[in-house]
Amino acid sequence: MDIPGAARIKVAALQMEPSFGDKEWNIAESCRLIDIAAAEGAVLMVLPELCNTGYVFESKVEALSLAERVPGGPTTDAWIGKARQHQAYICAGITELAGTLLFNSVAVVGPEGYIGTYRKMHLWDRERLWFEPGNLGFPVFELPFGTIGCRICYDVWFPESTRILALQGADIICDSTNWVDSPPIQSKTKPIAAVSASQMSLMNSVFSICADRVGSDRSGTELGTVFIGNSCIIDPQGDYVAGPASADSLEVLIAAIDLAKSREKDRTPHNNTFGDRRVDWYGNLLGYGSAR
């Protein structure tokens, strides 16, 4: 890395197609995509939600059989190896086993090894049958080039998620996601989740790296689920700097970004995205202050 402290870096969203239940293959495929992104100079890479196992479980027993500890499992070990090899940072979705509990998580690793975990706070649909709601809050992670926070899929529907990360100084939101072809989160004309991510970047002056998957799980069954791709990298003005990717193909999206843009909160000479908040009136409702 030609950092430290540099504001200009290359980042990547790795759009992949996990094979449900085949962890060995999924780990190898994620590492192959990491190699491609590293060859393009990316120092921060984001992989999709639950990319080491696939998404659509039939039972908690099945989910438990595929889960692993973070760190210490084969998936995080492989990602740490790649992070060290390429002197890069990786945020990737994983089925986490913590004691006897299951979490839909993102592992954050780098050249120094394991950095931290984010556990999905807002569980979507059948996820709540297997996973516990996240219990680590909204941590941010200080990396050599800036501060990152993580989001997982349905979290984007809750503006508090992104705002809390931004208030803690996040420059980049790393969004491991599995956007699906299902109302109400997909329309006939545009991926609503990607639009939501764009708005969250604009409202909070942060970059978003949204790594989705393609393909399907449990095809031909009543649980069959199709994923819509459209991975993207978004700047603090809400504009796409890479993507959206296709709806059905593997893609490695690369963008050169200037983190100084996420640190400019002023929208006009008289406005500041965070300074203009009226917490004196609505802080009590949001749980972090007393309104008049």
Short mmCIF file of C-alpha atoms in Angstrom, two decimals:
data_model
loop_
_atom_site.label_atom_id
_atom_site.label_comp_id
_atom_site.label_asym_id
_atom_site.label_seq_id
_atom_site.Cartn_x
_atom_site.Cartn_y
_atom_site.Cartn_z
CA MET A 1 0.00 0.00 0.00
CA ASP A 2 1.33 3.41 -0.92
CA ILE A 3 -0.46 4.93 2.06
CA PRO A 4 -0.53 5.53 5.15
CA GLY A 5 -2.79 8.49 5.63
CA ALA A 6 -3.53 8.88 1.94
CA ALA A 7 -7.00 10.14 1.12
CA ARG A 8 -6.99 8.75 -2.44
CA ILE A 9 -7.41 4.99 -2.66
CA LYS A 10 -8.87 2.32 -4.90
CA VAL A 11 -11.79 0.30 -3.60
CA ALA A 12 -13.70 -2.68 -4.97
CA ALA A 13 -17.14 -4.28 -4.84
CA LEU A 14 -16.86 -7.99 -5.67
CA GLN A 15 -20.09 -9.33 -7.18
CA MET A 16 -20.04 -13.11 -6.95
CA GLU A 17 -22.34 -16.13 -7.14
CA PRO A 18 -21.95 -18.38 -4.10
CA SER A 19 -22.78 -22.06 -4.41
CA PHE A 20 -25.12 -22.87 -1.56
CA GLY A 21 -23.51 -25.06 1.09
CA ASP A 22 -20.18 -25.47 -0.73
CA LYS A 23 -17.95 -23.50 1.59
CA GLU A 24 -14.71 -24.75 0.08
CA TRP A 25 -15.72 -23.55 -3.38
CA ASN A 26 -17.08 -20.26 -2.08
CA ILE A 27 -13.88 -19.50 -0.18
CA ALA A 28 -11.80 -20.27 -3.27
CA GLU A 29 -14.04 -18.12 -5.47
CA SER A 30 -13.96 -15.19 -3.07
CA CYS A 31 -10.16 -15.41 -2.98
CA ARG A 32 -10.01 -15.49 -6.79
CA LEU A 33 -12.04 -12.28 -6.97
CA ILE A 34 -9.88 -10.69 -4.28
CA ASP A 35 -6.81 -11.47 -6.41
CA ILE A 36 -8.42 -9.75 -9.41
CA ALA A 37 -9.27 -6.64 -7.40
CA ALA A 38 -5.80 -6.52 -5.86
CA ALA A 39 -4.23 -6.70 -9.32
CA GLU A 40 -6.20 -3.54 -10.15
CA GLY A 41 -4.78 -1.80 -7.09
CA ALA A 42 -7.74 -2.04 -4.71
CA VAL A 43 -6.81 -1.70 -1.03
CA LEU A 44 -10.36 -2.08 0.32
CA MET A 45 -12.63 -4.84 -0.97
CA VAL A 46 -16.22 -5.73 -0.09
CA LEU A 47 -17.86 -9.13 -0.68
CA PRO A 48 -21.58 -10.03 -0.48
CA GLU A 49 -23.69 -11.08 2.48
CA LEU A 50 -23.20 -14.70 3.63
CA CYS A 51 -20.91 -15.23 0.67
CA ASN A 52 -19.13 -18.19 2.26
CA THR A 53 -22.28 -20.31 2.62
CA GLY A 54 -25.10 -19.03 0.46
CA TYR A 55 -28.23 -17.40 1.83
CA VAL A 56 -31.40 -19.52 1.84
CA PHE A 57 -31.26 -21.99 4.71
CA GLU A 58 -33.95 -24.62 5.19
CA SER A 59 -33.49 -24.91 8.94
CA LYS A 60 -31.44 -23.69 11.86
CA VAL A 61 -29.74 -27.08 11.96
CA GLU A 62 -28.54 -26.53 8.41
CA ALA A 63 -27.34 -23.02 9.21
CA LEU A 64 -25.44 -24.33 12.26
CA SER A 65 -23.76 -26.99 10.14
CA LEU A 66 -22.30 -24.30 7.87
CA ALA A 67 -21.46 -21.66 10.47
CA GLU A 68 -18.00 -20.99 11.85
CA ARG A 69 -16.24 -18.89 14.40
CA VAL A 70 -14.97 -15.40 13.62
CA PRO A 71 -12.02 -15.32 13.77
CA GLY A 72 -10.55 -18.81 13.80
CA GLY A 73 -12.61 -20.49 11.09
CA PRO A 74 -11.39 -21.53 7.64
CA THR A 75 -13.11 -18.63 5.88
CA THR A 76 -11.60 -15.84 7.94
CA ASP A 77 -8.24 -17.62 7.88
CA ALA A 78 -8.34 -17.61 4.06
CA TRP A 79 -9.39 -13.96 3.87
CA ILE A 80 -6.67 -12.93 6.33
CA GLY A 81 -4.15 -14.77 4.16
CA LYS A 82 -5.27 -12.80 1.11
CA ALA A 83 -5.28 -9.51 3.04
CA ARG A 84 -1.67 -10.14 4.06
CA GLN A 85 -0.66 -11.25 0.59
CA HIS A 86 -2.05 -8.10 -1.03
CA GLN A 87 -1.61 -5.65 1.87
CA ALA A 88 -5.32 -4.89 1.59
CA TYR A 89 -8.46 -4.77 3.72
CA ILE A 90 -11.47 -7.04 3.22
CA CYS A 91 -15.07 -6.79 4.51
CA ALA A 92 -17.05 -9.91 3.72
CA GLY A 93 -20.31 -11.57 4.72
CA ILE A 94 -20.12 -14.75 6.77
CA THR A 95 -22.38 -17.13 8.70
CA GLU A 96 -20.97 -16.70 12.20
CA LEU A 97 -21.14 -19.09 15.14
CA ALA A 98 -20.60 -17.38 18.51
CA GLY A 99 -20.97 -19.90 21.31
CA THR A 100 -24.28 -21.51 20.45
CA LEU A 101 -25.66 -18.44 18.67
CA LEU A 102 -25.80 -17.71 14.96
CA PHE A 103 -25.25 -14.27 13.45
CA ASN A 104 -25.40 -12.85 9.94
CA SER A 105 -22.08 -11.04 10.09
CA VAL A 106 -19.34 -9.19 8.27
CA ALA A 107 -15.74 -10.04 9.09
CA VAL A 108 -13.26 -7.18 8.72
CA VAL A 109 -9.67 -8.29 8.14
CA GLY A 110 -6.43 -6.71 7.00
CA PRO A 111 -2.68 -7.28 6.74
CA GLU A 112 -2.47 -7.23 10.53
CA GLY A 113 -5.07 -10.02 10.77
CA TYR A 114 -8.57 -9.97 12.22
CA ILE A 115 -9.83 -6.43 12.89
CA GLY A 116 -13.46 -6.78 13.91
CA THR A 117 -16.98 -8.00 13.27
CA TYR A 118 -20.29 -6.38 12.47
CA ARG A 119 -23.44 -8.39 13.18
CA LYS A 120 -26.53 -7.54 11.18
CA MET A 121 -28.87 -5.41 13.28
CA HIS A 122 -32.04 -5.65 11.15
CA LEU A 123 -32.96 -9.18 10.14
CA TRP A 124 -34.93 -9.69 6.94
CA ASP A 125 -37.82 -12.17 6.62
CA ARG A 126 -36.75 -15.78 7.38
CA GLU A 127 -33.33 -14.70 8.65
CA ARG A 128 -34.88 -14.24 12.08
CA LEU A 129 -35.64 -17.98 12.18
CA TRP A 130 -31.91 -18.77 12.27
CA PHE A 131 -30.01 -15.69 13.33
CA GLU A 132 -29.89 -13.57 16.45
CA PRO A 133 -30.24 -9.79 15.99
CA GLY A 134 -26.87 -8.09 16.03
CA ASN A 135 -25.54 -7.34 19.50
CA LEU A 136 -22.37 -5.36 18.75
CA GLY A 137 -24.05 -2.11 17.79
CA PHE A 138 -22.60 -0.10 14.90
CA PRO A 139 -18.82 -0.27 15.29
CA VAL A 140 -16.44 1.71 13.11
CA PHE A 141 -12.94 0.57 12.22
CA GLU A 142 -9.93 2.84 11.86
CA LEU A 143 -7.84 1.81 8.86
CA PRO A 144 -4.63 3.48 7.64
CA PHE A 145 -6.47 5.53 5.02
CA GLY A 146 -9.69 6.33 6.91
CA THR A 147 -12.61 5.05 8.93
CA ILE A 148 -15.09 2.44 7.72
CA GLY A 149 -18.41 1.16 8.99
CA CYS A 150 -20.40 -1.86 7.85
CA ARG A 151 -23.99 -2.40 6.83
CA ILE A 152 -25.75 -5.59 5.70
CA CYS A 153 -28.58 -5.47 3.15
CA TYR A 154 -31.85 -4.66 5.03
CA ASP A 155 -29.92 -2.27 7.29
CA VAL A 156 -30.11 0.33 4.51
CA TRP A 157 -33.86 0.61 5.11
CA PHE A 158 -33.12 2.09 8.51
CA PRO A 159 -31.53 5.53 8.07
CA GLU A 160 -30.32 5.46 11.67
CA SER A 161 -27.80 2.77 10.69
CA THR A 162 -25.89 4.95 8.24
CA ARG A 163 -26.30 8.11 10.29
CA ILE A 164 -24.85 6.51 13.43
CA LEU A 165 -21.84 5.26 11.47
CA ALA A 166 -21.33 8.68 9.88
CA LEU A 167 -21.60 10.43 13.25
CA GLN A 168 -18.81 8.19 14.48
CA GLY A 169 -16.60 9.40 11.66
CA ALA A 170 -17.07 6.73 8.99
CA ASP A 171 -15.77 7.81 5.59
CA ILE A 172 -16.97 4.64 3.84
CA ILE A 173 -19.90 2.31 4.41
CA CYS A 174 -19.05 -1.24 3.37
CA ASP A 175 -22.38 -2.84 2.46
CA SER A 176 -22.36 -6.63 2.11
CA THR A 177 -25.74 -7.39 0.65
CA ASN A 178 -28.04 -9.96 -0.97
CA TRP A 179 -30.62 -7.83 -2.76
CA VAL A 180 -33.45 -10.05 -3.98
CA ASP A 181 -35.92 -9.93 -6.84
CA SER A 182 -38.95 -9.53 -4.60
CA PRO A 183 -41.35 -6.72 -3.68
CA PRO A 184 -41.17 -4.32 -1.93
CA ILE A 185 -37.40 -4.02 -2.33
CA GLN A 186 -37.26 -4.33 -6.09
CA SER A 187 -39.29 -2.54 -8.76
CA LYS A 188 -39.64 -3.32 -12.44
CA THR A 189 -37.46 -0.38 -13.42
CA LYS A 190 -34.70 0.04 -10.83
CA PRO A 191 -33.09 -1.65 -7.84
CA ILE A 192 -34.72 0.18 -4.95
CA ALA A 193 -32.02 -0.87 -2.49
CA ALA A 194 -29.34 0.72 -4.67
CA VAL A 195 -31.39 3.92 -4.79
CA SER A 196 -31.68 3.81 -1.00
CA ALA A 197 -27.91 3.37 -0.67
CA SER A 198 -27.40 6.37 -2.94
CA GLN A 199 -29.66 8.50 -0.77
CA MET A 200 -27.91 7.37 2.41
CA SER A 201 -24.55 8.39 0.95
CA LEU A 202 -25.89 11.81 -0.03
CA MET A 203 -27.59 12.46 3.30
CA ASN A 204 -24.57 11.42 5.34
CA SER A 205 -21.63 12.51 3.17
CA VAL A 206 -20.15 9.03 2.96
CA PHE A 207 -19.00 6.66 0.26
CA SER A 208 -20.90 3.38 -0.03
CA ILE A 209 -19.44 0.18 -1.45
CA CYS A 210 -22.38 -2.16 -2.10
CA ALA A 211 -21.37 -5.72 -3.00
CA ASP A 212 -24.33 -7.84 -4.04
CA ARG A 213 -24.50 -11.39 -5.37
CA VAL A 214 -26.09 -12.89 -8.47
CA GLY A 215 -27.69 -16.23 -9.24
CA SER A 216 -30.18 -18.07 -7.06
CA ASP A 217 -30.49 -20.35 -4.04
CA ARG A 218 -32.89 -23.31 -3.82
CA SER A 219 -33.96 -22.88 -7.43
CA GLY A 220 -37.06 -24.92 -8.29
CA THR A 221 -38.31 -25.07 -4.72
CA GLU A 222 -40.78 -22.94 -2.77
CA LEU A 223 -37.77 -21.30 -1.10
CA GLY A 224 -36.19 -20.43 -4.45
CA THR A 225 -34.67 -16.95 -4.33
CA VAL A 226 -33.19 -14.90 -7.17
CA PHE A 227 -30.59 -12.22 -6.48
CA ILE A 228 -30.33 -9.09 -8.59
CA GLY A 229 -26.68 -8.01 -8.67
CA ASN A 230 -26.46 -4.28 -9.40
CA SER A 231 -23.44 -3.87 -7.11
CA CYS A 232 -22.23 -0.30 -7.03
CA ILE A 233 -19.82 2.21 -5.53
CA ILE A 234 -21.38 5.54 -4.58
CA ASP A 235 -19.79 8.86 -3.69
CA PRO A 236 -20.89 11.34 -0.96
CA GLN A 237 -23.00 13.21 -3.52
CA GLY A 238 -25.06 10.07 -4.13
CA ASP A 239 -23.56 9.50 -7.60
CA TYR A 240 -22.35 6.15 -8.91
CA VAL A 241 -18.58 6.14 -9.41
CA ALA A 242 -18.70 2.48 -10.46
CA GLY A 243 -21.67 0.41 -11.55
CA PRO A 244 -24.40 -0.46 -11.15
CA ALA A 245 -23.15 -3.88 -12.21
CA SER A 246 -25.19 -6.32 -14.24
CA ALA A 247 -28.08 -8.30 -12.76
CA ASP A 248 -26.70 -11.74 -13.57
CA SER A 249 -22.91 -11.78 -14.05
CA LEU A 250 -19.81 -11.89 -11.91
CA GLU A 251 -18.14 -8.48 -11.82
CA VAL A 252 -15.31 -6.77 -10.01
CA LEU A 253 -16.10 -3.07 -9.74
CA ILE A 254 -13.12 -0.79 -9.08
CA ALA A 255 -13.21 2.91 -8.27
CA ALA A 256 -10.55 5.42 -7.30
CA ILE A 257 -12.03 7.57 -4.56
CA ASP A 258 -10.91 10.66 -2.65
CA LEU A 259 -11.88 10.35 0.99
CA ALA A 260 -11.55 14.09 1.43
CA LYS A 261 -14.98 14.29 -0.21
CA SER A 262 -16.57 12.37 2.64
CA ARG A 263 -15.08 14.79 5.14
CA GLU A 264 -16.63 17.87 3.56
CA LYS A 265 -19.96 18.12 5.34
CA ASP A 266 -20.85 21.61 4.12
CA ARG A 267 -23.52 21.69 1.41
CA THR A 268 -23.51 25.50 1.08
CA PRO A 269 -21.48 28.21 2.86
CA HIS A 270 -24.19 28.29 5.52
CA ASN A 271 -25.04 24.59 5.90
CA ASN A 272 -23.47 21.56 7.53
CA THR A 273 -24.98 18.09 7.21
CA PHE A 274 -24.42 17.22 10.84
CA GLY A 275 -24.27 20.66 12.43
CA ASP A 276 -27.77 21.54 11.23
CA ARG A 277 -29.45 18.63 13.01
CA ARG A 278 -32.22 19.78 15.39
CA VAL A 279 -31.49 17.35 18.18
CA ASP A 280 -32.93 19.90 20.61
CA TRP A 281 -36.35 18.96 19.20
CA TYR A 282 -36.11 15.39 18.04
CA GLY A 283 -33.19 14.06 20.06
CA ASN A 284 -35.41 12.58 22.75
CA LEU A 285 -37.41 10.61 20.22
CA LEU A 286 -34.21 9.21 18.76
CA GLY A 287 -32.89 8.33 22.16
CA TYR A 288 -29.81 10.54 22.35
CA GLY A 289 -30.95 13.76 23.93
CA SER A 290 -33.74 15.70 25.60
CA ALA A 291 -36.12 17.69 23.44
CA ARG A 292 -37.68 20.90 24.73
#
